[in-house]
Short mmCIF file of C-alpha atoms and ligand atoms in Angstrom, two decimals:
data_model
loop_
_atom_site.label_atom_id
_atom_site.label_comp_id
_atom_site.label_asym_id
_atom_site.label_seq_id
_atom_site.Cartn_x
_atom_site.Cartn_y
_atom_site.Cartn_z
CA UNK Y 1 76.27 96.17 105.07
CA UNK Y 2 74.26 96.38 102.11
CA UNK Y 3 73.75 92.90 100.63
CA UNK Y 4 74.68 92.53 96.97
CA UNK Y 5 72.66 90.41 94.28
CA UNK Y 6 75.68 90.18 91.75
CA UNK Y 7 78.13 88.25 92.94
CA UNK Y 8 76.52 84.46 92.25
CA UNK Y 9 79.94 82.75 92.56
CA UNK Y 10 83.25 83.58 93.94
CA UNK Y 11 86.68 83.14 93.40
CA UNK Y 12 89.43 82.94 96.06
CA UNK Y 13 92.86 82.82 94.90
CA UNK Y 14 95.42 82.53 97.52
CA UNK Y 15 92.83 81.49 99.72
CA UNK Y 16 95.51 79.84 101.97
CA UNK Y 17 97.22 83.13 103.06
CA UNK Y 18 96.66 85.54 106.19
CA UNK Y 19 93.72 87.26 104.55
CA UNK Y 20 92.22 84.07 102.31
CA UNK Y 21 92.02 81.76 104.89
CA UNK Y 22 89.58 84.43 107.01
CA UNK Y 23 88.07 86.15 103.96
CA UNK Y 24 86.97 82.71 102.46
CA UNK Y 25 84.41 81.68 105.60
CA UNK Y 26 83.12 85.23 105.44
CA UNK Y 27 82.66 84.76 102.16
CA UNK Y 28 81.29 81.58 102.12
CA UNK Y 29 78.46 82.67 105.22
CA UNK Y 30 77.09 85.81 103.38
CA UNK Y 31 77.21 83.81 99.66
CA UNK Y 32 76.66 80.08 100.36
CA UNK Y 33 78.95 77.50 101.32
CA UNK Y 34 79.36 76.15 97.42
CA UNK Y 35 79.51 79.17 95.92
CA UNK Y 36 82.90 80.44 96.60
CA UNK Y 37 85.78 78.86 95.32
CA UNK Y 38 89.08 78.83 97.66
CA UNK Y 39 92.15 77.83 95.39
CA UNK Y 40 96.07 77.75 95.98
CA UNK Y 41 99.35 77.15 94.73
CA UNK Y 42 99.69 75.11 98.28
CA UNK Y 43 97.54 72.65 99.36
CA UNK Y 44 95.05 72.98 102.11
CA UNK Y 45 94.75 71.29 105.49
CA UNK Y 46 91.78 68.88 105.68
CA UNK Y 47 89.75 70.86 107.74
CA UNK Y 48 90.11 74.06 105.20
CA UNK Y 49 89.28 71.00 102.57
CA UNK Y 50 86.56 69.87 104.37
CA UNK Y 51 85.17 73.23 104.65
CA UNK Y 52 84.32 74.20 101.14
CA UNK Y 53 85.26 73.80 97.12
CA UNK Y 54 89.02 73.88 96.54
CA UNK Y 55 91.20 74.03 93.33
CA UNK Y 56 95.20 73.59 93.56
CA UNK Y 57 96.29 76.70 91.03
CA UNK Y 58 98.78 78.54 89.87
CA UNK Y 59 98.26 81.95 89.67
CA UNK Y 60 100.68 81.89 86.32
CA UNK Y 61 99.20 79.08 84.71
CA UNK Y 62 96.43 81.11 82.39
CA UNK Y 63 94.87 78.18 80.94
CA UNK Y 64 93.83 76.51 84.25
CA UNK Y 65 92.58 80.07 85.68
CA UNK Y 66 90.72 80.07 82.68
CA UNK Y 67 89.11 76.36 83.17
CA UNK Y 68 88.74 76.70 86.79
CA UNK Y 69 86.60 79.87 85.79
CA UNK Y 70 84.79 78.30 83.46
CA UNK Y 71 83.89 74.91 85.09
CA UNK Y 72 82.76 76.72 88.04
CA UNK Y 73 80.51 79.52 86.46
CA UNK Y 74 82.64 82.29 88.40
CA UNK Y 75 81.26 85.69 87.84
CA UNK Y 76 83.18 87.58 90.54
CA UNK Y 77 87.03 87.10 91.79
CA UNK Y 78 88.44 88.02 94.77
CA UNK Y 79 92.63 87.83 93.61
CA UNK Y 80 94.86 87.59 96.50
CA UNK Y 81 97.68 85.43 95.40
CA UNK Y 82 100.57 87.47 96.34
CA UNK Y 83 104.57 87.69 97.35
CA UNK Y 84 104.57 90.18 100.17
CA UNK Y 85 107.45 93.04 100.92
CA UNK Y 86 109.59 91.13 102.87
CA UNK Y 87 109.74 88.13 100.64
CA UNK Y 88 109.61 90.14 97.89
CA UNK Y 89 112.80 91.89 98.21
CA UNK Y 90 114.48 88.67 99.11
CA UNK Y 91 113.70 87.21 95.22
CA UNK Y 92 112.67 90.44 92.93
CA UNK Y 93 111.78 88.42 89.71
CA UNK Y 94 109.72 85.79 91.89
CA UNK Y 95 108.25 88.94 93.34
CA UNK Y 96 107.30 90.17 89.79
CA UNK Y 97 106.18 87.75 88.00
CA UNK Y 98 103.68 86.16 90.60
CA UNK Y 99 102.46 90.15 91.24
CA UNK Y 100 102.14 91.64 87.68
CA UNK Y 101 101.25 88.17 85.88
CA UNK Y 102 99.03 87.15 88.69
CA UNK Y 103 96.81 90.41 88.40
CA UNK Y 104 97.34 90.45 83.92
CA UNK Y 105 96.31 86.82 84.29
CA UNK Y 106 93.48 87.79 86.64
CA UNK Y 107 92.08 90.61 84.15
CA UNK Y 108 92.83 89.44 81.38
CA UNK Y 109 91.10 86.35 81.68
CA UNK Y 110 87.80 88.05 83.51
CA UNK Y 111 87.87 90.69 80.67
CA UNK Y 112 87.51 87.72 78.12
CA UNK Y 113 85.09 85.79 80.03
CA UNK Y 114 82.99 88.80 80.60
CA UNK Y 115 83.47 88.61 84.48
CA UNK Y 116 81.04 90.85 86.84
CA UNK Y 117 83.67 91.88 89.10
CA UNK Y 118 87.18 91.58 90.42
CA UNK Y 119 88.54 92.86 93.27
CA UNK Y 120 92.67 93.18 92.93
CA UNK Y 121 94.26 94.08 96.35
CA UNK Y 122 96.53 97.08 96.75
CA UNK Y 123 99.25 98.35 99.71
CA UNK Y 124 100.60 100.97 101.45
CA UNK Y 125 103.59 99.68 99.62
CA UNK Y 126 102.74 102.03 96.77
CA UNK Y 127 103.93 105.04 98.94
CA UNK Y 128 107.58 105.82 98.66
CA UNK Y 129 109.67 108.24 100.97
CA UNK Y 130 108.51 111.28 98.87
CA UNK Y 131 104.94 110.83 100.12
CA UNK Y 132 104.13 113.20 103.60
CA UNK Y 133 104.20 110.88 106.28
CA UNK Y 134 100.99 112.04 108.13
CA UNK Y 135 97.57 111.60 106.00
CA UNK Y 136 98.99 110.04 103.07
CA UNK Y 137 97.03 111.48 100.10
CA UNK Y 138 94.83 109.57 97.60
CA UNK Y 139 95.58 110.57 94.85
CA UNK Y 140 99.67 111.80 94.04
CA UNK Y 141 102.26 110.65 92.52
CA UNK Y 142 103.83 107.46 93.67
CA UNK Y 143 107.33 106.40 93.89
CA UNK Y 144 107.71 103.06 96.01
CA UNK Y 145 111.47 102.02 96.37
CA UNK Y 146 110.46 98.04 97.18
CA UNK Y 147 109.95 95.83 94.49
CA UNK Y 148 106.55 94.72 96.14
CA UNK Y 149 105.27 98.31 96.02
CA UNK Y 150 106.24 98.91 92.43
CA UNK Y 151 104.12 95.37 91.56
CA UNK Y 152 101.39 97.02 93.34
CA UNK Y 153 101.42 100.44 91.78
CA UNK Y 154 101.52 98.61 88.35
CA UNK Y 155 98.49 96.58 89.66
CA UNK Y 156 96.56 99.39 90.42
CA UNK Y 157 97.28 101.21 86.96
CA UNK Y 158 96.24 97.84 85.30
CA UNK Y 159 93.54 97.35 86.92
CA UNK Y 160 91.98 101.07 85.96
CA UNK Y 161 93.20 100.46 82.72
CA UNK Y 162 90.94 97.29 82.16
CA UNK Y 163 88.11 99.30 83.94
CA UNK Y 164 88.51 102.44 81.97
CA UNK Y 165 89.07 100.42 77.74
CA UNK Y 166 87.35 97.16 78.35
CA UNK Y 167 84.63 98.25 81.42
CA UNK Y 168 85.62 95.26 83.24
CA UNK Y 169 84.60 96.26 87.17
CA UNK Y 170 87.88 95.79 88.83
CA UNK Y 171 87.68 97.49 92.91
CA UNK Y 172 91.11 97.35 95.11
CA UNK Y 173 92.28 99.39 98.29
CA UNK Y 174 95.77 100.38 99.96
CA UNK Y 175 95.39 97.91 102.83
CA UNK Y 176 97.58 99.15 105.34
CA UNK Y 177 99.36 95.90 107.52
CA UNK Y 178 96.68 93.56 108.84
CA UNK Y 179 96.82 92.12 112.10
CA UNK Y 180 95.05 89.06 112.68
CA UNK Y 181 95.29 85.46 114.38
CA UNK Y 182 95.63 83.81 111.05
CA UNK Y 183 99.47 83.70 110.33
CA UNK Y 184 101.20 86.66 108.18
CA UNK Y 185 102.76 85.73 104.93
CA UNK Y 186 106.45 87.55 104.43
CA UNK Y 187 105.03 91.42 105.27
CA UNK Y 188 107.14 94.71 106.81
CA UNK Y 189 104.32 94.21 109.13
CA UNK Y 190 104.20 90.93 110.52
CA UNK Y 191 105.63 92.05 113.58
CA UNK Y 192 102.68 93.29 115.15
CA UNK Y 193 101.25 89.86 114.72
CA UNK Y 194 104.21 87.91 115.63
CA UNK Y 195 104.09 90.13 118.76
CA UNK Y 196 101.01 88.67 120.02
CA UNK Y 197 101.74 85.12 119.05
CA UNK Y 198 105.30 85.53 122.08
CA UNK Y 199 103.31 87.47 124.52
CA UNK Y 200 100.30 84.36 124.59
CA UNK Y 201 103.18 82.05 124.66
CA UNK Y 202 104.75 83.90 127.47
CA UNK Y 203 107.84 84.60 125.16
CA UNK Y 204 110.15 87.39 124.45
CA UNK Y 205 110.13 88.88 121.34
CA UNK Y 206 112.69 90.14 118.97
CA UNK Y 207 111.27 93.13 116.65
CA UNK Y 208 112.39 94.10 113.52
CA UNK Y 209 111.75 97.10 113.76
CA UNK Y 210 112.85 100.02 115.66
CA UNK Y 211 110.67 100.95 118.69
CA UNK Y 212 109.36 104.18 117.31
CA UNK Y 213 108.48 103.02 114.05
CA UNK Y 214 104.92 103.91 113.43
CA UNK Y 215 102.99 102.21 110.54
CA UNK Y 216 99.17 102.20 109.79
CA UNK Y 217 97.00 99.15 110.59
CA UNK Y 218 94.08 97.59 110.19
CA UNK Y 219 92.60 94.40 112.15
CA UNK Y 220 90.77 91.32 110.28
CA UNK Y 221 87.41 91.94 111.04
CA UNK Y 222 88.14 95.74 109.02
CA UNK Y 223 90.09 94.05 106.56
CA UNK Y 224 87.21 91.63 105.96
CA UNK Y 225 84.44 94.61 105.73
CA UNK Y 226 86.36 96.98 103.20
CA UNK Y 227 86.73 94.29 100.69
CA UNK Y 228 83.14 93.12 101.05
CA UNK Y 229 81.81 96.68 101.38
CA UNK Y 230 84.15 98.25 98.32
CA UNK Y 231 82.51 94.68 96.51
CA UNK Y 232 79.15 95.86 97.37
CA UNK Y 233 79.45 99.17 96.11
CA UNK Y 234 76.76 100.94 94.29
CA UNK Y 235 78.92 101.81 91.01
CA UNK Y 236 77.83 104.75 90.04
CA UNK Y 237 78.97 106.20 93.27
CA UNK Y 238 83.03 105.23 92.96
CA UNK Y 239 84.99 108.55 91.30
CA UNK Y 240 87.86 105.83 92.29
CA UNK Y 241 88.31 102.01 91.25
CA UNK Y 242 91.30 99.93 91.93
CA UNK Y 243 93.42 102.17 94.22
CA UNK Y 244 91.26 103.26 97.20
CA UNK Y 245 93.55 104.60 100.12
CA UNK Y 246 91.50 102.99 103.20
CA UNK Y 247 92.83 103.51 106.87
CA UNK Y 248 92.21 101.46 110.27
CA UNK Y 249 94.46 102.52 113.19
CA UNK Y 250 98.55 104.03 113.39
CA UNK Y 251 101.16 103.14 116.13
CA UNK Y 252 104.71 102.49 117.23
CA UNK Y 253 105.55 99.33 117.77
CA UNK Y 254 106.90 100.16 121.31
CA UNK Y 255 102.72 100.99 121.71
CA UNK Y 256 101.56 97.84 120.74
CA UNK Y 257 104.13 96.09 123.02
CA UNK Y 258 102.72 98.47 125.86
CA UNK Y 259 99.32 97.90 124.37
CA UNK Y 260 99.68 94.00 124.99
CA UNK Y 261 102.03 94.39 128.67
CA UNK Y 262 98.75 95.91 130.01
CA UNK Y 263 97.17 92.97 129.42
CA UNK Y 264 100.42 90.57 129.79
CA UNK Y 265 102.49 92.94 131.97
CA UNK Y 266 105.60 90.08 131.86
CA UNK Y 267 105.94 90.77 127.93
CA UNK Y 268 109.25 91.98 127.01
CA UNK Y 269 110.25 93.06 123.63
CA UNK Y 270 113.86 93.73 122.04
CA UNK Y 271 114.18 95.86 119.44
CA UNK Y 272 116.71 95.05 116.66
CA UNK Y 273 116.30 96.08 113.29
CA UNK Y 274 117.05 94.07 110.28
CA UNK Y 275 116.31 94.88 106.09
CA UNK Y 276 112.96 95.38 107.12
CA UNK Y 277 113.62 98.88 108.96
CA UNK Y 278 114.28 100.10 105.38
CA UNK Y 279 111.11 99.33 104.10
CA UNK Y 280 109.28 100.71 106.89
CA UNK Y 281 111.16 103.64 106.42
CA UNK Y 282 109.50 104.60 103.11
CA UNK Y 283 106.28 103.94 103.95
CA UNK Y 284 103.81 106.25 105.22
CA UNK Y 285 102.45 106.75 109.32
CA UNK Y 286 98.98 107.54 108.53
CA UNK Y 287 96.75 106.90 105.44
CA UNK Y 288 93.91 109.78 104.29
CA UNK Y 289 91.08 107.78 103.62
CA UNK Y 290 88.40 110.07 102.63
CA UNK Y 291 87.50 109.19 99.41
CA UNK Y 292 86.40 106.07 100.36
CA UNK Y 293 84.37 107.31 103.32
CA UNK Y 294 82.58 109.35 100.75
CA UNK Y 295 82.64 106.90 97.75
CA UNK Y 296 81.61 104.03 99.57
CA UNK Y 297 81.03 104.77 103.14
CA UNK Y 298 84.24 102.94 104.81
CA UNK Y 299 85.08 103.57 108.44
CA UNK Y 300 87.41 101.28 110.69
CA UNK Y 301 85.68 99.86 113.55
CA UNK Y 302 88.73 98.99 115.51
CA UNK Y 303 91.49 100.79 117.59
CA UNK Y 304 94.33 99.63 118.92
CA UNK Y 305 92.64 98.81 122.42
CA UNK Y 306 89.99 96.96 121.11
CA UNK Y 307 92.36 95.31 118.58
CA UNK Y 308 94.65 94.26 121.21
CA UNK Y 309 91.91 93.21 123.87
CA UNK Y 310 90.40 91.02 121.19
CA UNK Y 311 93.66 89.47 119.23
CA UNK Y 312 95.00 88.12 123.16
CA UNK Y 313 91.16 86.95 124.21
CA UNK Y 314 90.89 84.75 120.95
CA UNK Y 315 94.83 83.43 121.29
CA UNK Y 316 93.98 82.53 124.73
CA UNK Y 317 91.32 80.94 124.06
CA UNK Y 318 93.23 79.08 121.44
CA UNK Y 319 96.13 78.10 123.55
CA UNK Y 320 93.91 77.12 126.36
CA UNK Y 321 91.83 74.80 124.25
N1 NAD S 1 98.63 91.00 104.93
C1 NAD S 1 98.84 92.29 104.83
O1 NAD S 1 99.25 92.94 105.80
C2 NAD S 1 98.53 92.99 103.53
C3 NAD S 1 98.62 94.39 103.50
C4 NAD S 1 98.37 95.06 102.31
C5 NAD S 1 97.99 94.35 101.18
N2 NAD S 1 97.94 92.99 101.24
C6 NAD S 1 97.56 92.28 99.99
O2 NAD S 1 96.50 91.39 100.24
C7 NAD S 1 96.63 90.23 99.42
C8 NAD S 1 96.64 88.99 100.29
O3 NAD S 1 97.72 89.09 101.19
P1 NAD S 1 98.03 88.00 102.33
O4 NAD S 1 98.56 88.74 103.48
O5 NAD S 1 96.89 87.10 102.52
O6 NAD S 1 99.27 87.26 101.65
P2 NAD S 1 99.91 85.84 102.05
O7 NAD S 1 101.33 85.86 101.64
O8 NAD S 1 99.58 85.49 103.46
O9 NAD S 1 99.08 84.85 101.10
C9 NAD S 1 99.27 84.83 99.72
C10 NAD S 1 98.84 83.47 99.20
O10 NAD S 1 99.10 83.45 97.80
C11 NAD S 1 99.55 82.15 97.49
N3 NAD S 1 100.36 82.20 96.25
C12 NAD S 1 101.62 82.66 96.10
N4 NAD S 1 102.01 82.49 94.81
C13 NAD S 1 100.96 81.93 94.16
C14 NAD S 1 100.75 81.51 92.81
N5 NAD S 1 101.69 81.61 91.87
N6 NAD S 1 99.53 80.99 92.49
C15 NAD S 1 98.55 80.86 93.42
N7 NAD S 1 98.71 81.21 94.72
C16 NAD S 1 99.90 81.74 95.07
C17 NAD S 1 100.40 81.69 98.69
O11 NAD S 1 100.51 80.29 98.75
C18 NAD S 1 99.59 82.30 99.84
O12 NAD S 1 98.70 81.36 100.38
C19 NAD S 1 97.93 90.44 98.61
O13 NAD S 1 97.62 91.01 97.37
C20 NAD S 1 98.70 91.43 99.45
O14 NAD S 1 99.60 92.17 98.67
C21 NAD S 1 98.18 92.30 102.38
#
């Protein structure tokens, strides 16, 4: 990866979710330990405390965003203070006003302050049942039916819209779910996380979702390497700003359970679908991702087999310690 000489220091907002809490060492290796910023609207363990800067913040509360950006010289945010799907569609309104103020909040304040860069967070949650299943497109009309994905459409539109009148730099991608060993927050996805946490533990597990339901995924370590790389970007090269489709890997979830039995062969999984089934339903199997191969040179790393052999070596290890 190309190293950038622009971002000088870092925000993290909702540092203390699944993707914060690993995107914030990352962050804090390649850019200096007191240069990035972790903040919250929950407060930290001590060892997260102990491992960095940390501001308690609420995403809605403009004025301290504004301070916090100010006292700490930030020239670059990294906004990922979200509700999820799941949650989402259990409180709407909660849903949309953390997702829609959050990112006006975000922009608005970075447009004023005369930010660098901001990188805003998309989903495959902006697909709705219209979209073709296989290879969703980049760039179509979208038509989400959760409240989640509409939060992130608008996000996306936002976003462009402070890039295109104010020339703020604001960079997102579609992440598809992300499977990792840090816990998920209230995603359609979570399962194939929460499957590996029962097969370590020598557990059963109840899915959500139907056996055959096939989603696209991406694993931490990719997760981690499209923000930074769409961060590092040479400008002049994205056609595309806020609302990159990027893809990692696509399965059933009745794979990934026979993924994990090869390596745990007494894992047993029952399959029993609950409100989550729905949303899964209108969400695409398979993203198309070439714009951002050619835009900014993204390609996944990881498969489902390496995924799988990696996620139960680093539980184990976990468990065992
Ligand atoms: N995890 C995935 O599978 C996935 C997939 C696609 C996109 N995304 C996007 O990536 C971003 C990060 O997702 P995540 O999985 O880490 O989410 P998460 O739910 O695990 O973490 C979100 C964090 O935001 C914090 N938060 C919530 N409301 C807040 C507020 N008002 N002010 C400040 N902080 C607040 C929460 O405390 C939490 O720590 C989100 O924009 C999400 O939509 C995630």
């Amino acid at each position: 990866m190309m190293t950038s000489v622009r971002m000088k220091k870092i925000l993290v907002t909702g540092a203390l979710g699944q993707i914060g809490l690993e995107l914030t060492p990352v962050l804090r290796k390649r850019y200096g330990k007191d240069n990035v910023i972790a903040s919250d609207i929950r407060s930290p363990s001590k060892n997260f405390l102990n491992s960095g800067p940390f501001e308690s913040l609420n995403i809605l509360n403009r004025t301290d965003l504004e301070e916090v950006i100010k006292v700490y010289d930030i020239d670059t945010v990294f906004h990922l203070a979200a509700i999820l799907s799941a949650t989402g569609e259990k409180n709407p309104q909660n849903a949309l006003e953390v997702n829609l103020f959050g990112v006006y909040n975000i922009l608005e304040v970075s447009r004023k302050l005369n930010l660098t860069r901001v990188f805003v967070p998309s989903s495959i949650a902006v697909f709705g049942p219209e979209t073709s299943k296989i290879n969703a497109p980049q760039d179509i009309s979208l038509r989400p039916r959760t409240i989640y994905g509409i939060t992130k459409v608008t996000g996306e539109l936002l976003s462009n819209y402070y890039y295109y009148k104010f020339g703020l730099d604001v960079r997102g991608l579609r992440w598809p779910g992300i499977i990792s060993t840090s816990p998920p927050g209230g995603g359609t996805t979570d399962y194939a996380v929460e499957m590996f946490y029962y097969a370590v533990e020598g557990k059963r597990y109840k899915c959500f979702v139907r056996e055959d339901t096939v989603l696209p995924m991406m694993y931490m370590p990719d997760c981690l390497k499209s923000a930074i790389m769409l961060m590092e970007a040479d400008l002049s090269r994205l056609k595309h700003h806020a609302d990159f489709n990027v893809g990692g890997m696509s399965f059933s979830a009745g794979e990934l359970a026979a993924e994990i039995k090869k390596r745990i062969p007494s894992f047993e999984v029952d399959y029993e679908p609950d409100f989550r089934q729905e949303i899964a339903d209108t969400w695409p199997k398979s993203i198309d991702d070439s714009d951002a191969r050619i835009e900014w040179g993204w390609s996944a790393s990881y498969n489902i087999t390496s995924m799988a052999e990696e996620m139960i070596n680093k539980l184990m290890k976990v468990r065992n310690t």
